[in-house]
XYZ file of C-alpha atoms in Angstrom:
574
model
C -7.243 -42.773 17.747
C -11.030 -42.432 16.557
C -12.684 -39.307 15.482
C -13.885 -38.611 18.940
C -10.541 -37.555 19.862
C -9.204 -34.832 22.832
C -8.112 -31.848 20.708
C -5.622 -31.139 23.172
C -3.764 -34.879 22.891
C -3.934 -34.835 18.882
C -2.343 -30.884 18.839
C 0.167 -32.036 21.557
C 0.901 -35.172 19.101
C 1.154 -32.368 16.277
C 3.820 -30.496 18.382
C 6.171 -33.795 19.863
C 9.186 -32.812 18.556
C 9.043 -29.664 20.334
C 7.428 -30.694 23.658
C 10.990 -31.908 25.397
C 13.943 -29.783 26.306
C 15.038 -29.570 22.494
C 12.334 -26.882 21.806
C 14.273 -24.166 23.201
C 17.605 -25.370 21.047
C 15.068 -25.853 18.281
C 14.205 -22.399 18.797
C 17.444 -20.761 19.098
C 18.858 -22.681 15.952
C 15.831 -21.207 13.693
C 15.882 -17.648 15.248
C 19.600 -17.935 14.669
C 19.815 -19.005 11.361
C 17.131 -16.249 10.829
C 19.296 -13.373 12.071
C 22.303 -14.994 9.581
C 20.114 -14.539 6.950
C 18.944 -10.502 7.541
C 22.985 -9.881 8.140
C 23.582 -11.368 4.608
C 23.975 -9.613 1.685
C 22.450 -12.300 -0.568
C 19.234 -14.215 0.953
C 20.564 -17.713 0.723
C 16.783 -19.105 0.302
C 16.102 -16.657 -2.475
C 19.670 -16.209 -4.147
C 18.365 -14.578 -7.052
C 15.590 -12.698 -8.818
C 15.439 -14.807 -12.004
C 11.882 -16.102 -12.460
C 11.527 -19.816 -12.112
C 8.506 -22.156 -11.023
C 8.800 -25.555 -9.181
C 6.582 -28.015 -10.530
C 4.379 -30.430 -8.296
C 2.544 -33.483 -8.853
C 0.162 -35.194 -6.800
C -1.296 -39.018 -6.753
C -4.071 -39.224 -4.949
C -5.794 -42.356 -3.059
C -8.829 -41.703 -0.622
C -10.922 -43.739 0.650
C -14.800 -41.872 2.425
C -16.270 -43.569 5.526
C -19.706 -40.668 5.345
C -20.713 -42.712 8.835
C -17.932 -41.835 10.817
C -17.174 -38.445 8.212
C -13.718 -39.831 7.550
C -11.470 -39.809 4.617
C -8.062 -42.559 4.878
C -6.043 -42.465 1.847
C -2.776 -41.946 0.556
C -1.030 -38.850 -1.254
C 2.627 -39.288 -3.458
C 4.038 -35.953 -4.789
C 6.621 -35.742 -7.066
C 8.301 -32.439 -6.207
C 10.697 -30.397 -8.975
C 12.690 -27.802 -7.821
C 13.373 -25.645 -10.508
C 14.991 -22.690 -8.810
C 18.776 -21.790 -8.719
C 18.395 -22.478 -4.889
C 19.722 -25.383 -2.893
C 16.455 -26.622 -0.426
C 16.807 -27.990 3.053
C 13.650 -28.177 4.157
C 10.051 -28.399 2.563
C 7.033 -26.668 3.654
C 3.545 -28.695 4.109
C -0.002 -27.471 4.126
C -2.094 -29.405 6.438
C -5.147 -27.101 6.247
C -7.654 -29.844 7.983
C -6.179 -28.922 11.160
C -7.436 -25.161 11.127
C -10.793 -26.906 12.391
C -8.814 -28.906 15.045
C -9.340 -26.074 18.448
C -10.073 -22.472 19.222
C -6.235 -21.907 18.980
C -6.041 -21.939 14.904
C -5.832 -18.703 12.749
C -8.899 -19.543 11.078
C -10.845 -20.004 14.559
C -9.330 -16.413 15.873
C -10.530 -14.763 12.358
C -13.736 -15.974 13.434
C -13.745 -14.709 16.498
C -12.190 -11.507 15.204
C -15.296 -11.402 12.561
C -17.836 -11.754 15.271
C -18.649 -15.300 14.596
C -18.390 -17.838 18.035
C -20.449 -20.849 15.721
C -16.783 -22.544 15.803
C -15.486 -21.229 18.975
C -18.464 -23.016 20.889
C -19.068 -25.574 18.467
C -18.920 -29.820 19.723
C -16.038 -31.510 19.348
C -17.607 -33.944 17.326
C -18.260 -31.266 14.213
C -14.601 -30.104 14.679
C -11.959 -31.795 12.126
C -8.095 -32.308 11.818
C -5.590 -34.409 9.680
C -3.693 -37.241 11.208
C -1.525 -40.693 10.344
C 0.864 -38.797 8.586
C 4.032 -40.325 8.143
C 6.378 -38.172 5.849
C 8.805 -40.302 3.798
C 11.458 -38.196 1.005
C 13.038 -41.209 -1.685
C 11.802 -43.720 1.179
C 13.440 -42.132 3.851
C 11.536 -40.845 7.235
C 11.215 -37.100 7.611
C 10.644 -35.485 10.955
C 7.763 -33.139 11.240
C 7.674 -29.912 13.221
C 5.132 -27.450 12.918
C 5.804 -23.662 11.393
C 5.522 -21.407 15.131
C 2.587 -22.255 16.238
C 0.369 -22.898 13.342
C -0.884 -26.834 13.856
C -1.936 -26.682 10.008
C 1.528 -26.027 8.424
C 4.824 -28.469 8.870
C 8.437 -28.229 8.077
C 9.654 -31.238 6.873
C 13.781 -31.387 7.116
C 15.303 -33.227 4.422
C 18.128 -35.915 4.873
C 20.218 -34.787 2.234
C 19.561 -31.265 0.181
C 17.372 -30.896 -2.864
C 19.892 -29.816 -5.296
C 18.391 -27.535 -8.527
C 17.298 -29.353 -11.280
C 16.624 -32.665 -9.258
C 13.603 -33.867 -7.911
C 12.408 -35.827 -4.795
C 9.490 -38.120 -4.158
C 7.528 -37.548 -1.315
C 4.939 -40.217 0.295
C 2.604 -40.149 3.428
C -0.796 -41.920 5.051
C -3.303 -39.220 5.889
C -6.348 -39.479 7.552
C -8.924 -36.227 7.738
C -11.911 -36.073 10.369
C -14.399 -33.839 8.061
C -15.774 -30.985 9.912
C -19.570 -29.534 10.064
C -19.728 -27.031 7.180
C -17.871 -24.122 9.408
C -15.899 -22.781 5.796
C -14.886 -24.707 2.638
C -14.067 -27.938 3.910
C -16.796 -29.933 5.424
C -20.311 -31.806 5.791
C -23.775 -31.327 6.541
C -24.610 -34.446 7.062
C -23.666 -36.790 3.883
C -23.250 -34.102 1.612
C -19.696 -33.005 1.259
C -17.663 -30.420 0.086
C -14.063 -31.424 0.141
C -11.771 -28.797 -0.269
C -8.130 -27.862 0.845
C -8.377 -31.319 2.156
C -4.909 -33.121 1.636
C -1.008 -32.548 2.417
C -0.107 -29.523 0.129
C 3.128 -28.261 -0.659
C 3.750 -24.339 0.095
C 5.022 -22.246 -2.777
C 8.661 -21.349 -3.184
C 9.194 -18.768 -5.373
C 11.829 -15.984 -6.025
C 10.513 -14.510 -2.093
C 11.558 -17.851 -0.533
C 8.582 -20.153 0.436
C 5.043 -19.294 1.734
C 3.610 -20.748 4.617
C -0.099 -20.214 4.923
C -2.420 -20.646 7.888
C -5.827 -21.728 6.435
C -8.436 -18.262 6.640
C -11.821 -18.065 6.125
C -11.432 -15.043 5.060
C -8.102 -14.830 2.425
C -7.596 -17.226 -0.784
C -4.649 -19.272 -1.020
C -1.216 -19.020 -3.708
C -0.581 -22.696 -4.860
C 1.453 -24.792 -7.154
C 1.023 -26.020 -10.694
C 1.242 -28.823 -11.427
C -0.764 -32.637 -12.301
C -2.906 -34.664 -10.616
C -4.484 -38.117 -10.450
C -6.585 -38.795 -7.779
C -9.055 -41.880 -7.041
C -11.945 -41.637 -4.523
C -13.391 -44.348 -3.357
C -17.190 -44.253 -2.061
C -20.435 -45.524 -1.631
C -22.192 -46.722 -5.235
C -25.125 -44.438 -5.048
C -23.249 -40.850 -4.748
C -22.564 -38.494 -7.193
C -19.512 -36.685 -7.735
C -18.055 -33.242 -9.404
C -14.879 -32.678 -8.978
C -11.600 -31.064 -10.719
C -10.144 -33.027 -13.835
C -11.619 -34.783 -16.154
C -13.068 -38.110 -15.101
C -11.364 -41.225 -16.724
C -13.231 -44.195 -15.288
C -16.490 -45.001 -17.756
C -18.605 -47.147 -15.192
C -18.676 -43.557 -13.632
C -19.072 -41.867 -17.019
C -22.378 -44.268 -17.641
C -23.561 -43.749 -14.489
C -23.466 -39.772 -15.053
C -25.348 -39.853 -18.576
C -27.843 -41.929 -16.680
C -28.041 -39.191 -13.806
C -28.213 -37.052 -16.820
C -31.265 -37.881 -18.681
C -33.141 -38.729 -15.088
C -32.754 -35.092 -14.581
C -34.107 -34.069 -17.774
C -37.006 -35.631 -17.027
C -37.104 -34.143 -14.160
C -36.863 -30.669 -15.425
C -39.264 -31.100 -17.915
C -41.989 -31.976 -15.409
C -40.942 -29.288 -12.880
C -43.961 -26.744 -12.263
C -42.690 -23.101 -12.742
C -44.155 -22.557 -9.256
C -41.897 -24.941 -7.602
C -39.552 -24.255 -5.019
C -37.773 -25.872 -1.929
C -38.932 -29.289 -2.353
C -36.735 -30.541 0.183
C -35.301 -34.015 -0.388
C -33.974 -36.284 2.548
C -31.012 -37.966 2.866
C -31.033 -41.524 0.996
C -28.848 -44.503 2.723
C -25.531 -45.421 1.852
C -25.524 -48.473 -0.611
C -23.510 -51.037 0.287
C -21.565 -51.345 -2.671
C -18.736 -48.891 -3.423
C -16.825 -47.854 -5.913
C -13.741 -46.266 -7.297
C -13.520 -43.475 -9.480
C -10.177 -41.782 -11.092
C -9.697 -37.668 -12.161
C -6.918 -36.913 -13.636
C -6.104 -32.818 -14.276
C -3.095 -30.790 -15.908
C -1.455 -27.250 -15.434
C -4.183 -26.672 -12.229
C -2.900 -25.562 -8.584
C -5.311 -27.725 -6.783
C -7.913 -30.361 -6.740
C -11.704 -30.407 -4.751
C -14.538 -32.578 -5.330
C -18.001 -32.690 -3.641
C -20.346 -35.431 -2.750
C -24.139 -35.703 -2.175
C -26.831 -38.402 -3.241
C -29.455 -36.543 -3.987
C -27.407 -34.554 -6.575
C -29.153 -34.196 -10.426
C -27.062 -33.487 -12.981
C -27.219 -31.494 -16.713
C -25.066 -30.908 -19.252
C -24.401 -28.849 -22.008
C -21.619 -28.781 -24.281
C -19.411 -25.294 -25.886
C -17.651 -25.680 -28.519
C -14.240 -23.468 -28.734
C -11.233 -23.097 -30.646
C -11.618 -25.030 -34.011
C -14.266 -26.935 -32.377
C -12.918 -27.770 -29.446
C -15.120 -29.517 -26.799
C -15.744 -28.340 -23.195
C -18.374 -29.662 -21.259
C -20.729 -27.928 -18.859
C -21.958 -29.527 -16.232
C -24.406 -28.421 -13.147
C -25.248 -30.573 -10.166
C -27.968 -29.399 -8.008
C -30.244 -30.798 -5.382
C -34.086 -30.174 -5.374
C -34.019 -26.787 -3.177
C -33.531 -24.627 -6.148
C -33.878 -26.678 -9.335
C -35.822 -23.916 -10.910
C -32.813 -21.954 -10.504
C -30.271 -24.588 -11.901
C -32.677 -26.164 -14.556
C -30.887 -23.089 -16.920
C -27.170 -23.400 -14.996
C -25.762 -25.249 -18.276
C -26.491 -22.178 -19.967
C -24.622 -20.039 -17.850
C -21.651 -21.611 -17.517
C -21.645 -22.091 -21.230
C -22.257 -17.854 -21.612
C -19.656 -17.229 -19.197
C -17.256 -19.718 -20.939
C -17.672 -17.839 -23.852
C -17.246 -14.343 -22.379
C -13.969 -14.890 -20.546
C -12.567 -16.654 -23.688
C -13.592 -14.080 -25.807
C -11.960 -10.910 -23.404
C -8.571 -13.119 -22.208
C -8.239 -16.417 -23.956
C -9.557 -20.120 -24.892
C -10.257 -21.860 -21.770
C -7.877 -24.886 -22.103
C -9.529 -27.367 -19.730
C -12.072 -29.891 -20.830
C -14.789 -29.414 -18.712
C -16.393 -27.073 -16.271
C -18.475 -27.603 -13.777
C -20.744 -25.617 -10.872
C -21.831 -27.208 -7.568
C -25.144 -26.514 -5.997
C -24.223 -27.028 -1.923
C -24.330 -24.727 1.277
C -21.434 -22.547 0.896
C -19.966 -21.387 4.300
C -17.159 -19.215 3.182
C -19.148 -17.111 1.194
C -21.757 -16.630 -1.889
C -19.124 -18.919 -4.062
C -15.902 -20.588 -3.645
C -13.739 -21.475 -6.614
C -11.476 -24.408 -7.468
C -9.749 -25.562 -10.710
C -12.655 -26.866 -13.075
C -14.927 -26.763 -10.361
C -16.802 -23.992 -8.374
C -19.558 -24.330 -5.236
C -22.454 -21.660 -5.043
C -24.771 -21.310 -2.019
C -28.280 -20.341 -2.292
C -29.166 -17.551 -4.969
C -33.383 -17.087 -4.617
C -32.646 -15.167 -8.594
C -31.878 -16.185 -11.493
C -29.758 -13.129 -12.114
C -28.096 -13.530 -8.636
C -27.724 -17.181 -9.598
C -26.019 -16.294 -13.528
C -24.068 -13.577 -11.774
C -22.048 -15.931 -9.162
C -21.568 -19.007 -11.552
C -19.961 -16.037 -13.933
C -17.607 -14.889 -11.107
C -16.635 -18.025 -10.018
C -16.183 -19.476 -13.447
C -14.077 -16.075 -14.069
C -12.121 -17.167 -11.614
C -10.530 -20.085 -13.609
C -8.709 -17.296 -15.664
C -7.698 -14.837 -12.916
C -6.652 -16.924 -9.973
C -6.551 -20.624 -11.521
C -5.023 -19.919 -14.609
C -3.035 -16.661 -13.527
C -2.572 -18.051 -9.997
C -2.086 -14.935 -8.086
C -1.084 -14.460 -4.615
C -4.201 -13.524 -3.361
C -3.372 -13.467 0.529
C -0.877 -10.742 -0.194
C -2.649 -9.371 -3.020
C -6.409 -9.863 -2.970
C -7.386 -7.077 -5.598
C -5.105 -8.593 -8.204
C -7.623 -11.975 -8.258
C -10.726 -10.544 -6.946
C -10.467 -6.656 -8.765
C -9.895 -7.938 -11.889
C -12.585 -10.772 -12.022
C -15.191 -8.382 -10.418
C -14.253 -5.987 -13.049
C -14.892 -8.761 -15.880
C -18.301 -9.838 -14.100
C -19.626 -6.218 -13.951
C -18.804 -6.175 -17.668
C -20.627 -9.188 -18.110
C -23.756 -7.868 -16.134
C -23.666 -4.686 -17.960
C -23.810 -7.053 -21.482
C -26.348 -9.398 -20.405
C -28.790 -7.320 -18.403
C -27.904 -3.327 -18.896
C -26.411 -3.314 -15.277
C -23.271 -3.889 -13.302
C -25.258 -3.295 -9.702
C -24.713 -6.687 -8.531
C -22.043 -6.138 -5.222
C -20.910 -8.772 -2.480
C -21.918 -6.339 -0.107
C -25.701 -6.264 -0.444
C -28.481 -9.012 -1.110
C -30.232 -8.789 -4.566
C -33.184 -7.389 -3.446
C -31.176 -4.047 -1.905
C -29.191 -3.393 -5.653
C -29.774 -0.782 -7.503
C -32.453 0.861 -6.111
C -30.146 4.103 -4.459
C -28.011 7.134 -6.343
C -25.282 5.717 -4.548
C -23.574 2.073 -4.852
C -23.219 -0.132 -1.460
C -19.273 0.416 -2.242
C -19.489 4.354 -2.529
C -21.454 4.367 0.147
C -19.264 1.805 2.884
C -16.064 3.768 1.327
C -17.307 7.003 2.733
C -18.618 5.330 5.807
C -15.449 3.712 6.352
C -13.591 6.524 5.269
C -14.544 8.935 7.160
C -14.269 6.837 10.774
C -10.225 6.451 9.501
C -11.390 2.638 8.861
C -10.113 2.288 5.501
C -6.915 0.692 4.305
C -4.973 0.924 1.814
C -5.650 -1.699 -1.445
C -2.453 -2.979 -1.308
C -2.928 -4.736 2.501
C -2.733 -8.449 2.699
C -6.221 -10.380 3.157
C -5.443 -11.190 6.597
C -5.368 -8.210 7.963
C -8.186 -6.494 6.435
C -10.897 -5.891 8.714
C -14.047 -7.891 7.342
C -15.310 -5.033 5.853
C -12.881 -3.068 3.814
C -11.304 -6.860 2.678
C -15.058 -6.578 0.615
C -14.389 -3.770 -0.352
C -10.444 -3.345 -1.382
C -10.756 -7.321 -2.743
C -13.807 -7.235 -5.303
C -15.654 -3.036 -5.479
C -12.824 -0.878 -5.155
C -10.543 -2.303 -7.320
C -12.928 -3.262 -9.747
C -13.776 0.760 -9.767
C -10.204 1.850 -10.117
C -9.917 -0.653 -13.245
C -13.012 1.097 -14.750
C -11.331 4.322 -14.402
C -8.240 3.294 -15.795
C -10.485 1.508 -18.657
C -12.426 5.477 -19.463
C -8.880 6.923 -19.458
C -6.970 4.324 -21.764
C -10.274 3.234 -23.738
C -12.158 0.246 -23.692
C -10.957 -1.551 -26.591
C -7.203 -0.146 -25.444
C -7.633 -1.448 -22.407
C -9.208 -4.598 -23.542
C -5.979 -5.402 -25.453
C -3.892 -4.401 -22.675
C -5.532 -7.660 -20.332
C -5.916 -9.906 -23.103
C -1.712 -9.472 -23.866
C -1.069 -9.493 -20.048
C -3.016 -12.766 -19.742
C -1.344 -14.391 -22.887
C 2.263 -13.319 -21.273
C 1.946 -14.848 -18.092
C -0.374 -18.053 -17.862
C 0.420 -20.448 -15.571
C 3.522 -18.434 -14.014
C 2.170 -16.572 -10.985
C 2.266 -12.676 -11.939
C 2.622 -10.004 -8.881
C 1.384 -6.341 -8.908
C 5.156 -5.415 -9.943
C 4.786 -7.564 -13.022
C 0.981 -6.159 -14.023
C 2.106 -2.593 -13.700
C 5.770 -3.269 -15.322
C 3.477 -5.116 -18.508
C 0.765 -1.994 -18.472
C 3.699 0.754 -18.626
C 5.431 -0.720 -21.163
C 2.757 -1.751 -23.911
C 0.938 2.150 -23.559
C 2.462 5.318 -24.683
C 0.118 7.189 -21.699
C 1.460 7.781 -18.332
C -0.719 5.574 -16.093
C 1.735 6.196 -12.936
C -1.283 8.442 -11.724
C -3.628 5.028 -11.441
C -1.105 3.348 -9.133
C -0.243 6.172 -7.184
C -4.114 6.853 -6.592
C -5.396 3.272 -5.855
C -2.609 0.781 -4.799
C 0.508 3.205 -3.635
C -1.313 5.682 -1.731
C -4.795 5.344 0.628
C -7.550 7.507 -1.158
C -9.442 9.368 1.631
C -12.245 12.031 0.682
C -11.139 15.491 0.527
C -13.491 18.070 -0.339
C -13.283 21.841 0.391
C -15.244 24.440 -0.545
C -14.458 27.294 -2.589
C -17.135 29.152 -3.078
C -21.046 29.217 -2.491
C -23.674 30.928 -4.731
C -27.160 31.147 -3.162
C -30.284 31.635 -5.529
C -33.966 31.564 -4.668
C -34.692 27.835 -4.041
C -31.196 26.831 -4.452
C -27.529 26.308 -3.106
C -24.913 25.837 -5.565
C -21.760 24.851 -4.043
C -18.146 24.648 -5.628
C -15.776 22.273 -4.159
C-alpha cells in the first residue's frame, strides 16, 4: 500500500480480526470476562496495592523518505513485568493512527474544540501507522484494536507473562507523517516527530492504561532505555532525546555550531523574519544513534535550515550538561540568547527540586500545533514567541517540565494539575525572580498581560463560574471543556499552590517539594501520594487546601451583610 491510501481500507485492515462473525464472540468473551472481574472480590489484573513499576526498553531503527513523508523502520522492546500480577495480554500505543479519519478521538476533540482544519483536511496530509507485524520471543501475536480506538491494540500473548520474567517484543512499522495538525507531523521537510512509534501502555497498581492520542491531554508513559538510529538525508540537522553517540554527527554539529556564531554576530538588531526556503535533499544519507536512560519517551525533529548554539552548565561537582538551541532564521534575534535560557532555567529547577541528571538539554525552534510548547524527555519544541520574555518564559516551562512530568512522570490525562499546576507554579516563581512579575498566562498573548486589576484566570474563573461552566480540578483532561482544561491544568492550580505556599511559608513549602521530588523520582506519584507526603512531613492541618481546590468545586459566593453609604461613596461588607 503507498501513502495515498483509502482511509477506509487501511482502518478496515486495522479492525480484521473483528470484521467476520467472531466479533460478536469476541465481544461477549471481553464483556464477560469484564463482568467476572466487577463480581470479584480481588481485581485479578490489579491483585494488589503494593507499588511496583514495569520497566521498558526500546531499540529503535528508522529509516525517513521526506519525499514521500515516510518513516520504515523497526522497533524491539524488551518488556519487564515487575508486578505481582500474571499478564495475558499487552497493551500497544499506535498514536500515528489518530491522524488516520474523522472517526479518531483526537479528530472528534477537534471538532468538539471548534477546529474542522482536520475534519476537512486532504487525504494526502492525513497520517497512520502500518506493516506491523507483532512477534512475543519470535512468536506471532494477533492484533485487535481496544473498542474502537484504531490507535491502541491488544496484543494476546501465547503463553502468560509470569512476574519477574520478561518478554521480547519485535515488529516492522511504517508511519505516513501528517501535515502539522498537533505534535506529530511536517510542514513540508521540516519535521517534528513525536509519539511516533509502537508504545507500550502503562500497567500499574490500577491495571493498564489505554490512551487514545488528544490534542488536548498529555500522556502517562513508561521508564525505561532507549537506543534509537535515524537514518536521513546528509544535509539535515537533528535534536532529539538522548545523548548523541555517533561523532561524524557530533563534528558535523560543532561545525553547524560555529557557522551560527557567525551568523549571530553579523545579525542586525533590526532583523526579523528573514524567511529561508527549503534546501534539497542531498543525496547522501546518513545514520545517526541516541541513546537515553530513566526517560518515558523519545522525539526528535528535523529541518535543514536549522542553526545551532550551545552553551554549557556546569552542576553537581562540575558536572556537564549541555544546552543546545536550534532555530531557523524567522526569529534568530529571539534564539541568538536561547542558550542562556535554558542554562537559567537549568539552574532554577535544580536549585528548587534537584540536579538535573541528564546530559544535555535542548529547545527546538518549529511551528508548534498543539500549543505555545510541547515537551519531551531532553527535548522541548516552542512555536513563535515575537518577545524575548515570552520566548525565556516558554523554554522555562517546558524545560520545567523535565522535572514535573519527565522526571516525576505523572498521569496527566487523569490528573492534569499535578504536571501542569506545579510547573506553572515554578515558572511564575521564576518570572517573579527574573523580571518582578508572574503575569505571563496561557490564556492571553503577551501584549494583553498585565495591563488589568484582574488576571485573565480571575477573570475566565468568574466568567466561567458564574454560567455553571466550571469543573472541578480534579476532572480528567479529556473531558475538560477547552477552556476550563487552561484553566484547572496550568492558572488555577498554580493559584491554589501559592495559597498553600502564604499559609505554610515559602521556604516551608519550598522544602516540602524539594523532599516530595527526592522521594518519588522516576516512580509515577498520584494526587493520593502528594497529599499523603504533604500531611505527613507538616505539623499544620492542610486538609482545608484539598478540600477547597481538588475535593470540592470552588464557585463564588458572596452575600452582603451590610451597606454603609457616605457622600461620594459605597462601602459594602460581604
Amino acid at each position: 500500500m503507498d501513502p495515498e491510501h483509502n482511509e477506509q481500507d487501511l482502518r478496515k485492515s486495522i479492525k480484521k480480526p473483528l470484521d467476520s462473525g467472531l466479533y460478536s464472540i469476541f465481544f461477549m468473551q471481553r464483556l464477560l470476562k469484564n463482568i467476572i472481574l466487577l463480581l470479584l472480590p480481588v481485581n485479578l489484573l490489579a491483585q494488589n496495592s503494593q507499588y511496583f513499576q514495569q520497566e521498558v526498553d526500546y531499540d529503535i531503527q528508522v529509516n525517513l523518505n521526506d519525499e514521500l513523508h515516510v518513516l520504515e523502520g523497526t522497533i524491539e522492546i524488551r518488556y519487564q513485568n515487575n508486578s505481582p500480577d500474571t499478564l495475558s495480554e499487552v497493551i500497544m500505543h499506535l498514536w500515528p493512527n489518530a491522524y488516520l479519519d474523522t472517526q479518531t478521538a483526537f479528530a472528534k476533540q477537534q471538532l468538539q474544540d471548534g477546529s474542522t482544519t482536520f475534519h476537512f483536511a486532504k487525504s494526502a496530509d492525513r497520517g497512520f501507522i502500518d506493516r506491523l507485524d507483532f512477534t512475543v520471543n519470535g512468536i506471532h501475536l494477533e492484533m485487535e484494536p481496544w473498542e474502537e480506538n484504531v490507535d491502541i491494540a491488544i496484543l494476546s500473548l501465547k503463553e502468560n507473562l509470569l512476574p519477574g520474567h520478561e518478554v521480547l517484543i519485535r515488529s516492522p512499522f511504517r508511519v505516513k507523517i501528517p501535515a502539522s495538525f498537533s505534535r506529530l507531523g511536517h510542514i513540508e521537510t521540516s519535521y517534528q516527530i513525536s509519539q511516533w512509534y509502537p508504545k507500550l501502555a502503562v500497567y500499574d497498581q490500577a491495571g493498564w492504561h489505554p490512551m487514545p492520542y488528544l490534542d488536548r491531554g498529555e500522556f502517562y508513559s513508561e521508564f525505561g532505555s532507549y537506543q534509537v538510529s535515524i537514518t536521513l538525508p546528509e544535509n539535515y540537522v537533528v535534536a532529539a532525546t538522548g545523548e548523541l553517540v555517533s561523532p561524524e554527527e557530533q563534528t558535523f554539529l560543532s561545525q553547524k555550531i560555529k557557522e551560527t556564531q557567525a551568523f549571530v554576530k553579523a545579525l542586525d538588531t533590526s532583523y526579523y523574519e528573514l524567511l529561508e526556503p527549503f534546501p534539497a535533499s542531498a543525496l547522501q544519507r546518513k545514520t545517526l544513534v541516541y541513546k537515553a536512560e530513566k526517560v518515558h519517551d523519545f522525539a526528535w525533529f528535523a529541518d535543514k535550515r536549522f542553526k545551532v548554539l550551545a552553551d554549557t552548565l556546569y552542576i553537581e561537582e562540575n558536572r556537564k550538561v549541555a544546552c543546545l538551541a536550534f532555530f531557523t532564521n524567522e526569529e534568530a534575534h529571539l534564539w541568538k540568547d536561547a542558550p542562556r535560557y535554558l542554562k537559567r532555567a537549568l539552574k532554577f529547577y535544580s536549585e528548587a527540586l534537584g540536579a538535573y541528571p541528564y546530559p544535555q538539554m535542548t529547545a527546538v525552534e518549529s511551528i508548534e500545533s498543539a500549543g505555545g510548547g510541547m515537551e519531551y524527555p531532553m527535548v522541548t519544541l516552542i512555536g513563535e514567541s515575537i518577545l524575548a520574555e515570552e520566548l525565556d518564559a516558554v523554554i522555562t516551562h517546558e524545560v520545567g517540565h523535565n522535572w514535573l512530568q519527565g522526571i516525576l512522570a505523572f498521569n496527566e490525562r487523569a490528573y492534569p494539575w499535578m504536571d501542569e499546576g506545579l510547573n506553572t507554579y515554578f515558572e511564575q516563581l521564576y518570572l517573579q525572580q527574573n523580571y518582578g512579575t508572574n503575569s505571563r498566562s496561557p490564556l492571553l498573548p503577551p501584549f494583553f498581560q498585565g495591563n488589568s486589576s484582574y488576571s485573565a484566570t480571575e477573570t475566565i474563573f468568574y466568567y466561567q463560574s458564574r454560567q455553571q461552566l466550571q469543573q472541578s480540578l480534579n476532572t480528567s483532561s479529556e473531558a475538560l471543556s477547552e477552556t476550563n482544561y487552561w484553566l484547572n491544568a496550568y492558572d488555577l492550580p498554580a493559584h491554589a499552590f501559592r495559597h498553600l505556599e502564604t499559609y505554610l511559608g515559602r521556604t516551608s513549602f519550598s522544602i516540602l517539594l524539594k523532599g516530595f521530588y527526592q522521594k518519588w523520582q522516576f516512580r509515577h506519584p498520584g494526587p493520593a501520594d502528594f497529599k499523603k507526603y504533604l500531611q505527613e512531613q507538616t505539623t499544620k492541618d492542610i486538609q482545608w487546601f484539598f478540600d477547597l481546590y481538588f475535593d470540592e468545586n470552588p464557585k463564588p459566593n458572596y452575600k452582603i451583610q451590610k451597606v454603609h453609604q457616605q457622600a461620594d461613596s459605597i462601602e459594602l461588607y460581604l
